[in-house]
mmCIF file of C-alpha atoms in Angstrom:
data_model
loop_
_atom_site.group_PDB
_atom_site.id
_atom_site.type_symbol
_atom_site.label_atom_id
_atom_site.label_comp_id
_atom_site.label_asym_id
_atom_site.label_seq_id
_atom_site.Cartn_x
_atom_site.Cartn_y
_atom_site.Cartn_z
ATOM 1 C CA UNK N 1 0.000 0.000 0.000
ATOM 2 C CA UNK N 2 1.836 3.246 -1.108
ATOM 3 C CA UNK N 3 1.272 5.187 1.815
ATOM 4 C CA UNK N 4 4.238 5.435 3.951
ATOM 5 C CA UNK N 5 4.949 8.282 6.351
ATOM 6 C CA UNK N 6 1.664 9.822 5.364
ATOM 7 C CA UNK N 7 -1.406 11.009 7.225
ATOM 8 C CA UNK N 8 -4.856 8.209 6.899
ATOM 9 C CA UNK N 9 -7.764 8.973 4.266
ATOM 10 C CA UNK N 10 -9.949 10.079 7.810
ATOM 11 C CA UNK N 11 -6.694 12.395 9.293
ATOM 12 C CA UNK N 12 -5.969 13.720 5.665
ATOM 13 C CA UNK N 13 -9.826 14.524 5.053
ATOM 14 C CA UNK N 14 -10.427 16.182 8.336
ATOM 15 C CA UNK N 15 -6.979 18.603 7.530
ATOM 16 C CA UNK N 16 -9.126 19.452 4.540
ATOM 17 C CA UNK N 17 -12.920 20.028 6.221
ATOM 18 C CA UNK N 18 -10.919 22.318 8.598
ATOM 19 C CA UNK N 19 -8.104 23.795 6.884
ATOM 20 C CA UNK N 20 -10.078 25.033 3.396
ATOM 21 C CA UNK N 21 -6.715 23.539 1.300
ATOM 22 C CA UNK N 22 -8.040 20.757 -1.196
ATOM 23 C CA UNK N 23 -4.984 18.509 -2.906
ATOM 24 C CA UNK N 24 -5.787 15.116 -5.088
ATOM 25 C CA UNK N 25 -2.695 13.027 -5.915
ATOM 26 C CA UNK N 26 -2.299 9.898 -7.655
ATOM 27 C CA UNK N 27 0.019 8.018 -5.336
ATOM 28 C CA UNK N 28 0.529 8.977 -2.089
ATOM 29 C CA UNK N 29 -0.163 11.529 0.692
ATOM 30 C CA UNK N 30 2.786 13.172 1.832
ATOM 31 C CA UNK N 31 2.909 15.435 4.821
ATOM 32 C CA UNK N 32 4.005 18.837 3.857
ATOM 33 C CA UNK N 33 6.499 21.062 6.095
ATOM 34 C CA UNK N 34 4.169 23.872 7.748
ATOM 35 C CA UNK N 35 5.998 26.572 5.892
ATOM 36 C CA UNK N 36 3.837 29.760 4.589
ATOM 37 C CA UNK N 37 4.983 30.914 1.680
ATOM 38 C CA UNK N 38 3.654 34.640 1.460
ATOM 39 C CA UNK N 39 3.530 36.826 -1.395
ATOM 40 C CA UNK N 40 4.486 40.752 0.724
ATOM 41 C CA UNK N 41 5.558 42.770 -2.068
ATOM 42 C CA UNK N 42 5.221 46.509 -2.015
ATOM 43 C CA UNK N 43 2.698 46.997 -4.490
ATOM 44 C CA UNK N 44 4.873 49.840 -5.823
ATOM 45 C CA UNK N 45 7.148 47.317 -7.576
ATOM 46 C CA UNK N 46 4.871 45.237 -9.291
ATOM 47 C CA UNK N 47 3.404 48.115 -11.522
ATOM 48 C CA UNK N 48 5.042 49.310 -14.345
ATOM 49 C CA UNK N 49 6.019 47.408 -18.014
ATOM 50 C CA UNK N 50 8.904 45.212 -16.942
ATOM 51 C CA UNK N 51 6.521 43.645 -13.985
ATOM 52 C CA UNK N 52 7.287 40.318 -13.772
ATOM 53 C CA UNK N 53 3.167 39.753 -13.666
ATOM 54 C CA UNK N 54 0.039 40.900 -13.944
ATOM 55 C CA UNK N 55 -1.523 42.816 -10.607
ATOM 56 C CA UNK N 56 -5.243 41.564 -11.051
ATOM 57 C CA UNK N 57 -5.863 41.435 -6.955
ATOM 58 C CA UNK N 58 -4.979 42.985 -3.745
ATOM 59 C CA UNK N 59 -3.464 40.499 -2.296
ATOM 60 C CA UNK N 60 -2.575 42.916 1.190
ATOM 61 C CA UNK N 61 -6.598 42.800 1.264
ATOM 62 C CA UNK N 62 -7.416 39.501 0.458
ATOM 63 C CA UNK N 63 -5.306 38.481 3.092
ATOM 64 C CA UNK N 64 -7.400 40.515 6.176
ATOM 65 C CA UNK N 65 -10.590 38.539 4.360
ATOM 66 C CA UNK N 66 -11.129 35.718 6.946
ATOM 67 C CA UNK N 67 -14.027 34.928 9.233
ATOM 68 C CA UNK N 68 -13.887 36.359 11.870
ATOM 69 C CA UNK N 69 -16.826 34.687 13.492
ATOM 70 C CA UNK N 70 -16.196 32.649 16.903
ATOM 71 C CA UNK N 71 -17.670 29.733 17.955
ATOM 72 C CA UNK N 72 -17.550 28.943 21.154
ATOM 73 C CA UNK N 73 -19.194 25.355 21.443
ATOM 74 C CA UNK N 74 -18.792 23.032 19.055
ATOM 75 C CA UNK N 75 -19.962 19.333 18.949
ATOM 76 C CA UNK N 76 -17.576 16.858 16.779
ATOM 77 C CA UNK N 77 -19.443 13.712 15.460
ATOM 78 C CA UNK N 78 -18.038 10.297 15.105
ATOM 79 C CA UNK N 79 -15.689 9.561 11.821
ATOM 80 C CA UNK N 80 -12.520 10.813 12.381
ATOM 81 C CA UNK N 81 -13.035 12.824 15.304
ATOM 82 C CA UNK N 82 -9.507 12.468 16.957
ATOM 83 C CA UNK N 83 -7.815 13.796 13.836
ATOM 84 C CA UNK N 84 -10.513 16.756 14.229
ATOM 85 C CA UNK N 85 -9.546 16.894 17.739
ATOM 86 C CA UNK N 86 -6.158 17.772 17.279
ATOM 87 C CA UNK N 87 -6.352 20.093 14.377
ATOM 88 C CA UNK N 88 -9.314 22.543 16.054
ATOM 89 C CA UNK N 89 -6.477 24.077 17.897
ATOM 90 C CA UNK N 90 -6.350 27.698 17.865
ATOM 91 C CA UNK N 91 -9.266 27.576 15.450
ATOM 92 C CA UNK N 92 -12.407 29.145 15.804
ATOM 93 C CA UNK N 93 -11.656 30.432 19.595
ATOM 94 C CA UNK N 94 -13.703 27.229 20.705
ATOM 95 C CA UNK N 95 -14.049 27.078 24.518
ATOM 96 C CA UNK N 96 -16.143 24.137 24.633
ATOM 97 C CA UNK N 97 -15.666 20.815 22.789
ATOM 98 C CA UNK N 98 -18.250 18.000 22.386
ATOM 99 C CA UNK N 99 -16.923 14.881 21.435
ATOM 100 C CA UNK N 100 -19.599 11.959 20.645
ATOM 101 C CA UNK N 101 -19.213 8.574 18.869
ATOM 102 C CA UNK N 102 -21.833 5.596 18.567
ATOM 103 C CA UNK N 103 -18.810 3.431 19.684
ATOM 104 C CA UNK N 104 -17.937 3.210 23.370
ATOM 105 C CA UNK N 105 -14.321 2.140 22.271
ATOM 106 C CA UNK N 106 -14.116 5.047 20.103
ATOM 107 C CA UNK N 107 -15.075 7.254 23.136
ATOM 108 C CA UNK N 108 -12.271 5.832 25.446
ATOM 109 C CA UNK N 109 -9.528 6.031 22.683
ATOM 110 C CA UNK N 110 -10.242 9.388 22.681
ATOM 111 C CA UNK N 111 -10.424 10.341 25.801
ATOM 112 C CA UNK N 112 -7.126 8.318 26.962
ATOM 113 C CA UNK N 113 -5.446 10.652 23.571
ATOM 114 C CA UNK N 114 -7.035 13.462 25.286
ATOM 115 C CA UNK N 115 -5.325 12.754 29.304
ATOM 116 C CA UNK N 116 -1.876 11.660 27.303
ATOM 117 C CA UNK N 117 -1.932 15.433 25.404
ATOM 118 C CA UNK N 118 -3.365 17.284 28.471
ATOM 119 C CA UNK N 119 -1.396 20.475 26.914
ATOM 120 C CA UNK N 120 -2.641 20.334 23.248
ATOM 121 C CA UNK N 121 -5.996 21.390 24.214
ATOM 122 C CA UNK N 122 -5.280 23.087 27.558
ATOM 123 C CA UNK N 123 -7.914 26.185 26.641
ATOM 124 C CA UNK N 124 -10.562 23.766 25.283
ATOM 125 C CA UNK N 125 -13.273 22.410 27.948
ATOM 126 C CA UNK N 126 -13.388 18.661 26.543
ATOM 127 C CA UNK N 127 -16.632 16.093 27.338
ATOM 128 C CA UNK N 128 -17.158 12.845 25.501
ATOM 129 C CA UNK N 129 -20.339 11.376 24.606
ATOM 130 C CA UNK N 130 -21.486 8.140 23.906
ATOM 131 C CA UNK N 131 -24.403 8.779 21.115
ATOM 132 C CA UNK N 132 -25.926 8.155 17.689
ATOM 133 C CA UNK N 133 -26.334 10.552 15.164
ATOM 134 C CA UNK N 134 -29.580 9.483 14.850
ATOM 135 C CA UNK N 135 -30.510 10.441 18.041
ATOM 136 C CA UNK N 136 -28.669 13.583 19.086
ATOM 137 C CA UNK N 137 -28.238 13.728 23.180
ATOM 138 C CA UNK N 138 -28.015 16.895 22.717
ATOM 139 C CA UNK N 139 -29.961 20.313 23.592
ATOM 140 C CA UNK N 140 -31.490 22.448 20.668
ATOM 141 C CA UNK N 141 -29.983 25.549 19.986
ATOM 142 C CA UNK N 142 -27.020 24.808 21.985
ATOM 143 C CA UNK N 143 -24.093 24.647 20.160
ATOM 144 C CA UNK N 144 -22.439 26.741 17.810
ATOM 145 C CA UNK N 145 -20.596 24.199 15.299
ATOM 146 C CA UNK N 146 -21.012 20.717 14.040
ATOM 147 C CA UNK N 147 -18.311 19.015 12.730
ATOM 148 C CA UNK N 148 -19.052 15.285 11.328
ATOM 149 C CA UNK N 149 -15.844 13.903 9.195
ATOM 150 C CA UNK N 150 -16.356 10.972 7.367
ATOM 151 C CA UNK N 151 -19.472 9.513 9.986
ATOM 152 C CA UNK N 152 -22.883 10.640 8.839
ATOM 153 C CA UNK N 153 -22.839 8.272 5.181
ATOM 154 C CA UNK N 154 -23.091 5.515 7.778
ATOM 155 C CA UNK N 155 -26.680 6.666 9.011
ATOM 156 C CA UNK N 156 -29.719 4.942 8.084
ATOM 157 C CA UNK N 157 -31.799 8.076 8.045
ATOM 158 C CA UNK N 158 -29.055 10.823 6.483
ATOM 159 C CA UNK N 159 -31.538 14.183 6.192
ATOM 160 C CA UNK N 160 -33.210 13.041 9.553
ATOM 161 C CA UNK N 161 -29.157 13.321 11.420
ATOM 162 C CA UNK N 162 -28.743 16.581 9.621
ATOM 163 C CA UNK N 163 -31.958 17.921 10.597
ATOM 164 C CA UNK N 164 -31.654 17.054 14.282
ATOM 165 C CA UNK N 165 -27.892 18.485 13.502
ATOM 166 C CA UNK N 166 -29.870 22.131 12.544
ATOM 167 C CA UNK N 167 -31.869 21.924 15.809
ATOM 168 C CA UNK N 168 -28.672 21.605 17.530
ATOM 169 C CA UNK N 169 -27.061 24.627 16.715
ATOM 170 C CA UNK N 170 -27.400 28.078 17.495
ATOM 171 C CA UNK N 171 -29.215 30.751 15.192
ATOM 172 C CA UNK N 172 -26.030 31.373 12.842
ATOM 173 C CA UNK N 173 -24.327 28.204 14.027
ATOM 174 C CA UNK N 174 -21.808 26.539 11.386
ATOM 175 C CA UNK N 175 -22.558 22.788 9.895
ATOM 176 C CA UNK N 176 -19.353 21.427 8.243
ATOM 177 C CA UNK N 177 -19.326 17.344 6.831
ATOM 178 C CA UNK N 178 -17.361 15.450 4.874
ATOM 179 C CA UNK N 179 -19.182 12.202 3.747
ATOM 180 C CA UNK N 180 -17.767 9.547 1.093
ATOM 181 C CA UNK N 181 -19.754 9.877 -1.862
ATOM 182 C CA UNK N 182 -21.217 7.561 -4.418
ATOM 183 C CA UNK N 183 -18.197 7.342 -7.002
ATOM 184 C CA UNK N 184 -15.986 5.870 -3.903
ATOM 185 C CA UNK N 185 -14.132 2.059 -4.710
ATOM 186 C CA UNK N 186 -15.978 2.003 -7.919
ATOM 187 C CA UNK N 187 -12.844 0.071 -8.999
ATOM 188 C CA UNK N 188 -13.614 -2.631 -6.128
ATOM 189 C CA UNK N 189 -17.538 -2.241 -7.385
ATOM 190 C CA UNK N 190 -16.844 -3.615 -10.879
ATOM 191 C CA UNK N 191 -14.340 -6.073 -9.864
ATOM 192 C CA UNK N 192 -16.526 -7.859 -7.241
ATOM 193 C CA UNK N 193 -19.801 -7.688 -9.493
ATOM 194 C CA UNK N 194 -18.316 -9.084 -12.262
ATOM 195 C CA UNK N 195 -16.643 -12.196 -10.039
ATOM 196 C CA UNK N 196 -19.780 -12.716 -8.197
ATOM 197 C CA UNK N 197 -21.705 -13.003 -11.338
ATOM 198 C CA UNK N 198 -18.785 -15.242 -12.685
ATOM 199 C CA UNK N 199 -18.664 -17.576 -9.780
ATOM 200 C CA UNK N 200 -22.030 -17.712 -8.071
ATOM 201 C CA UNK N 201 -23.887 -16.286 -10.883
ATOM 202 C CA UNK N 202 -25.835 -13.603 -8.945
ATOM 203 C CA UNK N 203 -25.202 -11.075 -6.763
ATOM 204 C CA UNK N 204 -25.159 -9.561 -3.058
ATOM 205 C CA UNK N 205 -24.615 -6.400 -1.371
ATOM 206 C CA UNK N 206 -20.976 -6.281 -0.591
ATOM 207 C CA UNK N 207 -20.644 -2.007 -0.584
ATOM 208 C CA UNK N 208 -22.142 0.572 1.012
ATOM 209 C CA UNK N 209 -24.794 2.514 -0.549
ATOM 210 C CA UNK N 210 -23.561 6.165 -0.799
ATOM 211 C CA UNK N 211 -25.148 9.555 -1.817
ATOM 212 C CA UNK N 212 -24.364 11.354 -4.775
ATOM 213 C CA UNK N 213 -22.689 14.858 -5.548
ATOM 214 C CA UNK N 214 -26.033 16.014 -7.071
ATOM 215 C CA UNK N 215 -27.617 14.528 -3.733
ATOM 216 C CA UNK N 216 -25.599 16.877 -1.606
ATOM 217 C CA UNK N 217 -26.968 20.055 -2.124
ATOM 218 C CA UNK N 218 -31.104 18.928 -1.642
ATOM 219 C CA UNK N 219 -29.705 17.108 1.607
ATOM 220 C CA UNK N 220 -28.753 20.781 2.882
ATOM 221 C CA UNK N 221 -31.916 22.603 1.868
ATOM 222 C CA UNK N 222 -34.378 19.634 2.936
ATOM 223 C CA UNK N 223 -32.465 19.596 6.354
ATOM 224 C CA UNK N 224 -33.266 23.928 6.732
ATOM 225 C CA UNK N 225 -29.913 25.016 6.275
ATOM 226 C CA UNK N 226 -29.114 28.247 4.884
ATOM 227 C CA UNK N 227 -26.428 29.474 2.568
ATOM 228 C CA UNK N 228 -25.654 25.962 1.385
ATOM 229 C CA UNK N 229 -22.292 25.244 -0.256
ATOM 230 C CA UNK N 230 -20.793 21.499 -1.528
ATOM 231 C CA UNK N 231 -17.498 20.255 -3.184
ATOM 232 C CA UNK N 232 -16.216 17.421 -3.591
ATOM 233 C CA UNK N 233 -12.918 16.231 -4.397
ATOM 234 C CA UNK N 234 -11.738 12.586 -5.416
ATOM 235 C CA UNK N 235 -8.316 11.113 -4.033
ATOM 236 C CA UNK N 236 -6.740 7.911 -6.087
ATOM 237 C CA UNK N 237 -4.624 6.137 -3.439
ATOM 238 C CA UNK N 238 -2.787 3.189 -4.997
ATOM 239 C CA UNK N 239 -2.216 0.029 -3.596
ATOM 240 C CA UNK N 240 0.094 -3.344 -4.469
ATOM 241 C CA UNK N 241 -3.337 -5.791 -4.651
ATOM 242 C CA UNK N 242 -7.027 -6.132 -3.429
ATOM 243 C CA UNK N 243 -6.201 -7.875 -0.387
ATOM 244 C CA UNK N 244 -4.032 -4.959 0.714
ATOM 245 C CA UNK N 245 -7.059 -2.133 0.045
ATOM 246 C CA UNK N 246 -9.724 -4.668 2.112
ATOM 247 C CA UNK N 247 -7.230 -4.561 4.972
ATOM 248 C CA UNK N 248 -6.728 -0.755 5.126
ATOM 249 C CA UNK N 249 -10.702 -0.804 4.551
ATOM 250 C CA UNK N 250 -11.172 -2.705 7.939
ATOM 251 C CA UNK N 251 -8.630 -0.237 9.767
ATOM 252 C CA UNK N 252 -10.242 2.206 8.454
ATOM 253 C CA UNK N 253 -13.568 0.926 9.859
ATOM 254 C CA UNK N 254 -15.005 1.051 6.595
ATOM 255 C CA UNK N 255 -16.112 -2.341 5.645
ATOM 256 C CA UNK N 256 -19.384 -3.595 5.078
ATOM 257 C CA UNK N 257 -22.051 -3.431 7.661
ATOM 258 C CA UNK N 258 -25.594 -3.686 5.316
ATOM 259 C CA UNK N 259 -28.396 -5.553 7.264
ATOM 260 C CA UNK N 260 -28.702 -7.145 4.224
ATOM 261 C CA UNK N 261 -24.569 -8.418 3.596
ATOM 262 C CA UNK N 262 -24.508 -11.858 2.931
ATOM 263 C CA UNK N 263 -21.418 -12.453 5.850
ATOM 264 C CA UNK N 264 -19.967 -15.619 3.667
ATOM 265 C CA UNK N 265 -17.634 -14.666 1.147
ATOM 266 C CA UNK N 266 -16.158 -17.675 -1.005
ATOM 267 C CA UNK N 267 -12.698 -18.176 -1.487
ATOM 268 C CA UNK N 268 -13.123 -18.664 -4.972
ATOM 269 C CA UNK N 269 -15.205 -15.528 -5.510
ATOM 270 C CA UNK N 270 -12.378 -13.010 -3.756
ATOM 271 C CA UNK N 271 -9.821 -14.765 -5.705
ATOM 272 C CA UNK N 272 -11.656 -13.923 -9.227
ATOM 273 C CA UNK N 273 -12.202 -10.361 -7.318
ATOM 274 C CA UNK N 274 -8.617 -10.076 -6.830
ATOM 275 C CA UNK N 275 -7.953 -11.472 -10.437
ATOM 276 C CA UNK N 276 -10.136 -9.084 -12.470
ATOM 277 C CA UNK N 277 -9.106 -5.914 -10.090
ATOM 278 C CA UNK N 278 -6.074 -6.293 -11.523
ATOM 279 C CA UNK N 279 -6.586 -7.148 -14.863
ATOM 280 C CA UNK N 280 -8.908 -4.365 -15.480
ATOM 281 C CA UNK N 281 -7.356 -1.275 -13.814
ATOM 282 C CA UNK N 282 -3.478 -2.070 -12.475
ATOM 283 C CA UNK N 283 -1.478 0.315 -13.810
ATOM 284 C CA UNK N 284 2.279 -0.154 -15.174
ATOM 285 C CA UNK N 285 4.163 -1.062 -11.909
ATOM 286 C CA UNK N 286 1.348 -3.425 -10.623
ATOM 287 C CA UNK N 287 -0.336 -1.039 -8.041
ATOM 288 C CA UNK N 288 -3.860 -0.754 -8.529
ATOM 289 C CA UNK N 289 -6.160 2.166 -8.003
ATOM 290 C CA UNK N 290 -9.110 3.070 -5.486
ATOM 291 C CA UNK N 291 -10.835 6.079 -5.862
ATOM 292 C CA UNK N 292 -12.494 7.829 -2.471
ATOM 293 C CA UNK N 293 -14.749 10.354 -3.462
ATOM 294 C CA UNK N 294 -15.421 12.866 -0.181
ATOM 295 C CA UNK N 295 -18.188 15.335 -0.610
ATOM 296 C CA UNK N 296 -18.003 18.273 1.483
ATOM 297 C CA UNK N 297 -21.019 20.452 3.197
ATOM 298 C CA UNK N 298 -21.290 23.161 4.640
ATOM 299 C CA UNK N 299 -24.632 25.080 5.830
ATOM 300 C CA UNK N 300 -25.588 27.812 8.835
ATOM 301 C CA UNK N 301 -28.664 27.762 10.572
ATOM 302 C CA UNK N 302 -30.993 31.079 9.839
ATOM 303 C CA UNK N 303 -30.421 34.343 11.334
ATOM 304 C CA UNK N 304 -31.468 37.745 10.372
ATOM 305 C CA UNK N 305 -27.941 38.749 9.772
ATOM 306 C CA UNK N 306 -27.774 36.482 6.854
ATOM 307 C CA UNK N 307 -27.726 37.588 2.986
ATOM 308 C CA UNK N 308 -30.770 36.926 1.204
ATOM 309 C CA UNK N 309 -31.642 36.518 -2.231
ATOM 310 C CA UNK N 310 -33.511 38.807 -3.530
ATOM 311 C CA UNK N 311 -37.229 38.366 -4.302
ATOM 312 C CA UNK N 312 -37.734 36.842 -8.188
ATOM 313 C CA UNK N 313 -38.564 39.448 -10.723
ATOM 314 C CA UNK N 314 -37.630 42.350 -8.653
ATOM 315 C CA UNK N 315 -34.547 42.807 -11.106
ATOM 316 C CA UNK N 316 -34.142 46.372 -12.400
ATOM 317 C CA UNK N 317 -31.485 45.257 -14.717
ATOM 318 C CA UNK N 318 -31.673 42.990 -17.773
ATOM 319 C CA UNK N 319 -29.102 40.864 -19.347
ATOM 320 C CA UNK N 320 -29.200 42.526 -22.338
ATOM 321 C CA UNK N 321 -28.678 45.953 -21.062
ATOM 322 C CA UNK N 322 -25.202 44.233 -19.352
ATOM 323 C CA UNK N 323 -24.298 42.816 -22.904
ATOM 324 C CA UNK N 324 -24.852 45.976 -24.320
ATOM 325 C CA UNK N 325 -23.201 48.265 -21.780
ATOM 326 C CA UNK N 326 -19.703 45.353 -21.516
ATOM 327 C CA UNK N 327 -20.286 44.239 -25.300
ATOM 328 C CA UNK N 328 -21.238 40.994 -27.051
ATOM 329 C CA UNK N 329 -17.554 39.659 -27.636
ATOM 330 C CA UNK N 330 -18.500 36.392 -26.434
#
């Protein structure tokens, strides 16, 4: 598996819910130095007609252009909360940190991280939870973030979690997921079809239903969030066979947990797996590919403060008064 001295799928994901930087590679994740390179150039020697660019943007502005919103309580659902843990230091001047997993396991890992790093997070109040997602133990209008990295594509009732996730924040509280979309192990999708229908000449539900990009956005509005926004990015991590991907799968906790999963898997049918993985999408030094699609949400629940569109049809401008007034090049 080509992913030494590098940061998991869950760690690297929750880096990008929280950090805003977005990077898909091929091969593997490398950590990179935190070094900020910073473009602080008197503006006075960029002008002129030997400037080595073009000045398009003030960069000296763009730079005071951050959020300055707090949020003092925020509630972290299951995934990879650890790895959210650690990086919401220093971030968001939170005072008051929720974590909550459906797994009591999960819950004492984290809190034994949390008594072995008792400096990390010295300004953060820390509790621990024991909860489902489906089932929120958790106050309306008490919180001012929720944070769910990779967690909420395992609920049975997806809108329902993000509604009760609305009720739990604040008027102009911040909802932030990452969830593994629908075009996730398609690779392993194909290759396990095809052997199944090969060998046993039918098949069963061996993957995870998952939602789709075009999914994301009606998930948002149906749950009552405002000011909706999704992305998505796809990461191809390669890996030296099958076998290897199903065993970072189960560390990752990802492996099949249907009601419906047929729980005997014949030898012969993950062989042919195996087989036709690699004969349909290995690449030139024998790694083969798995895709992980993670869609990313973000919503607020309503407050008067908030932008608003504007009511349809009260436009006092056309389109073709802007064509006419910037021209009709295009």
């Amino acid at each position: 598996m080509k992913m030494r001295g590098t940061l998991s799928l869950c760690q690297r994901t929750s880096q990008l819910l929280l950090g805003g930087g977005r990077r898909a590679t091929k091969a593997t994740y490398t950590l990179i130095p935190s070094i900020c390179y910073c473009t602080n150039i008197d503006n006075n020697t960029i002008d002129g007609p030997q400037s080595p660019r073009v000045k398009v943007f003030d960069r000296e502005l763009k730079r005071k252009q951050d959020c300055k919103k707090t949020f003092p309580t925020a509630l972290c659902l299951g995934g990879s909360s650890e790895a959210v843990r650690r990086l919401l230091r220093g971030r968001g001047s939170i005072e008051k940190l929720i974590m909550m997993d459906t797994s009591n396991d999960m819950v004492k890992l984290c809190k034994d991280a949390e008594a072995a790093q008792q400096d990390s997070n010295q300004n953060i109040e820390t509790s621990f939870v024991v909860g489902d997602e489906e089932f929120l133990p958790i106050k309306e209008s008490s919180v001012d973030l929720v944070i769910s990295s990779l967690g909420l594509h395992w609920t049975n009732d997806l809108p329902g979690a993000m509604i009760q996730c609305k009720l739990a924040l604040k008027p102009d509280g911040l909802f932030l997921a990452a969830i593994l979309g629908g075009e996730t192990l398609k690779e392993l999708r194909i290759a396990c079809t095809v052997a199944q229908m090969e060998r046993e000449g039918g098949i069963s539900p061996r993957i995870s239903p998952l939602a789709q990009v075009r999914d994301a956005g009606n998930l948002l509005t149906r749950a009552g969030f405002t000011l909706p926004g999704v992305d998505v990015d796809e990461y191809v991590v390669r890996y030296g066979n099958a076998l290897e991907l199903i065993e970072h799968l189960r560390a990752m906790g990802e492996t099949n947990a249907l009601l419906q999963r047929n729980n005997l898997l014949k030898r012969e049918t993950a062989l042919a797996t195996a087989a036709i993985y690699d004969s349909m999408f290995a690449a030139e030094d024998g790694t083969i590919p798995a895709t992980f699609q993670v869609i990313f949400m973000t919503g607020w629940r309503e407050h008067p403060s908030q932008p608003k569109a504007k009511r349809r049809g009260s436009a006092t401008i056309s389109f073709d008064d802007v064509q006419k007034q910037f021209g009709s090049d295009s």
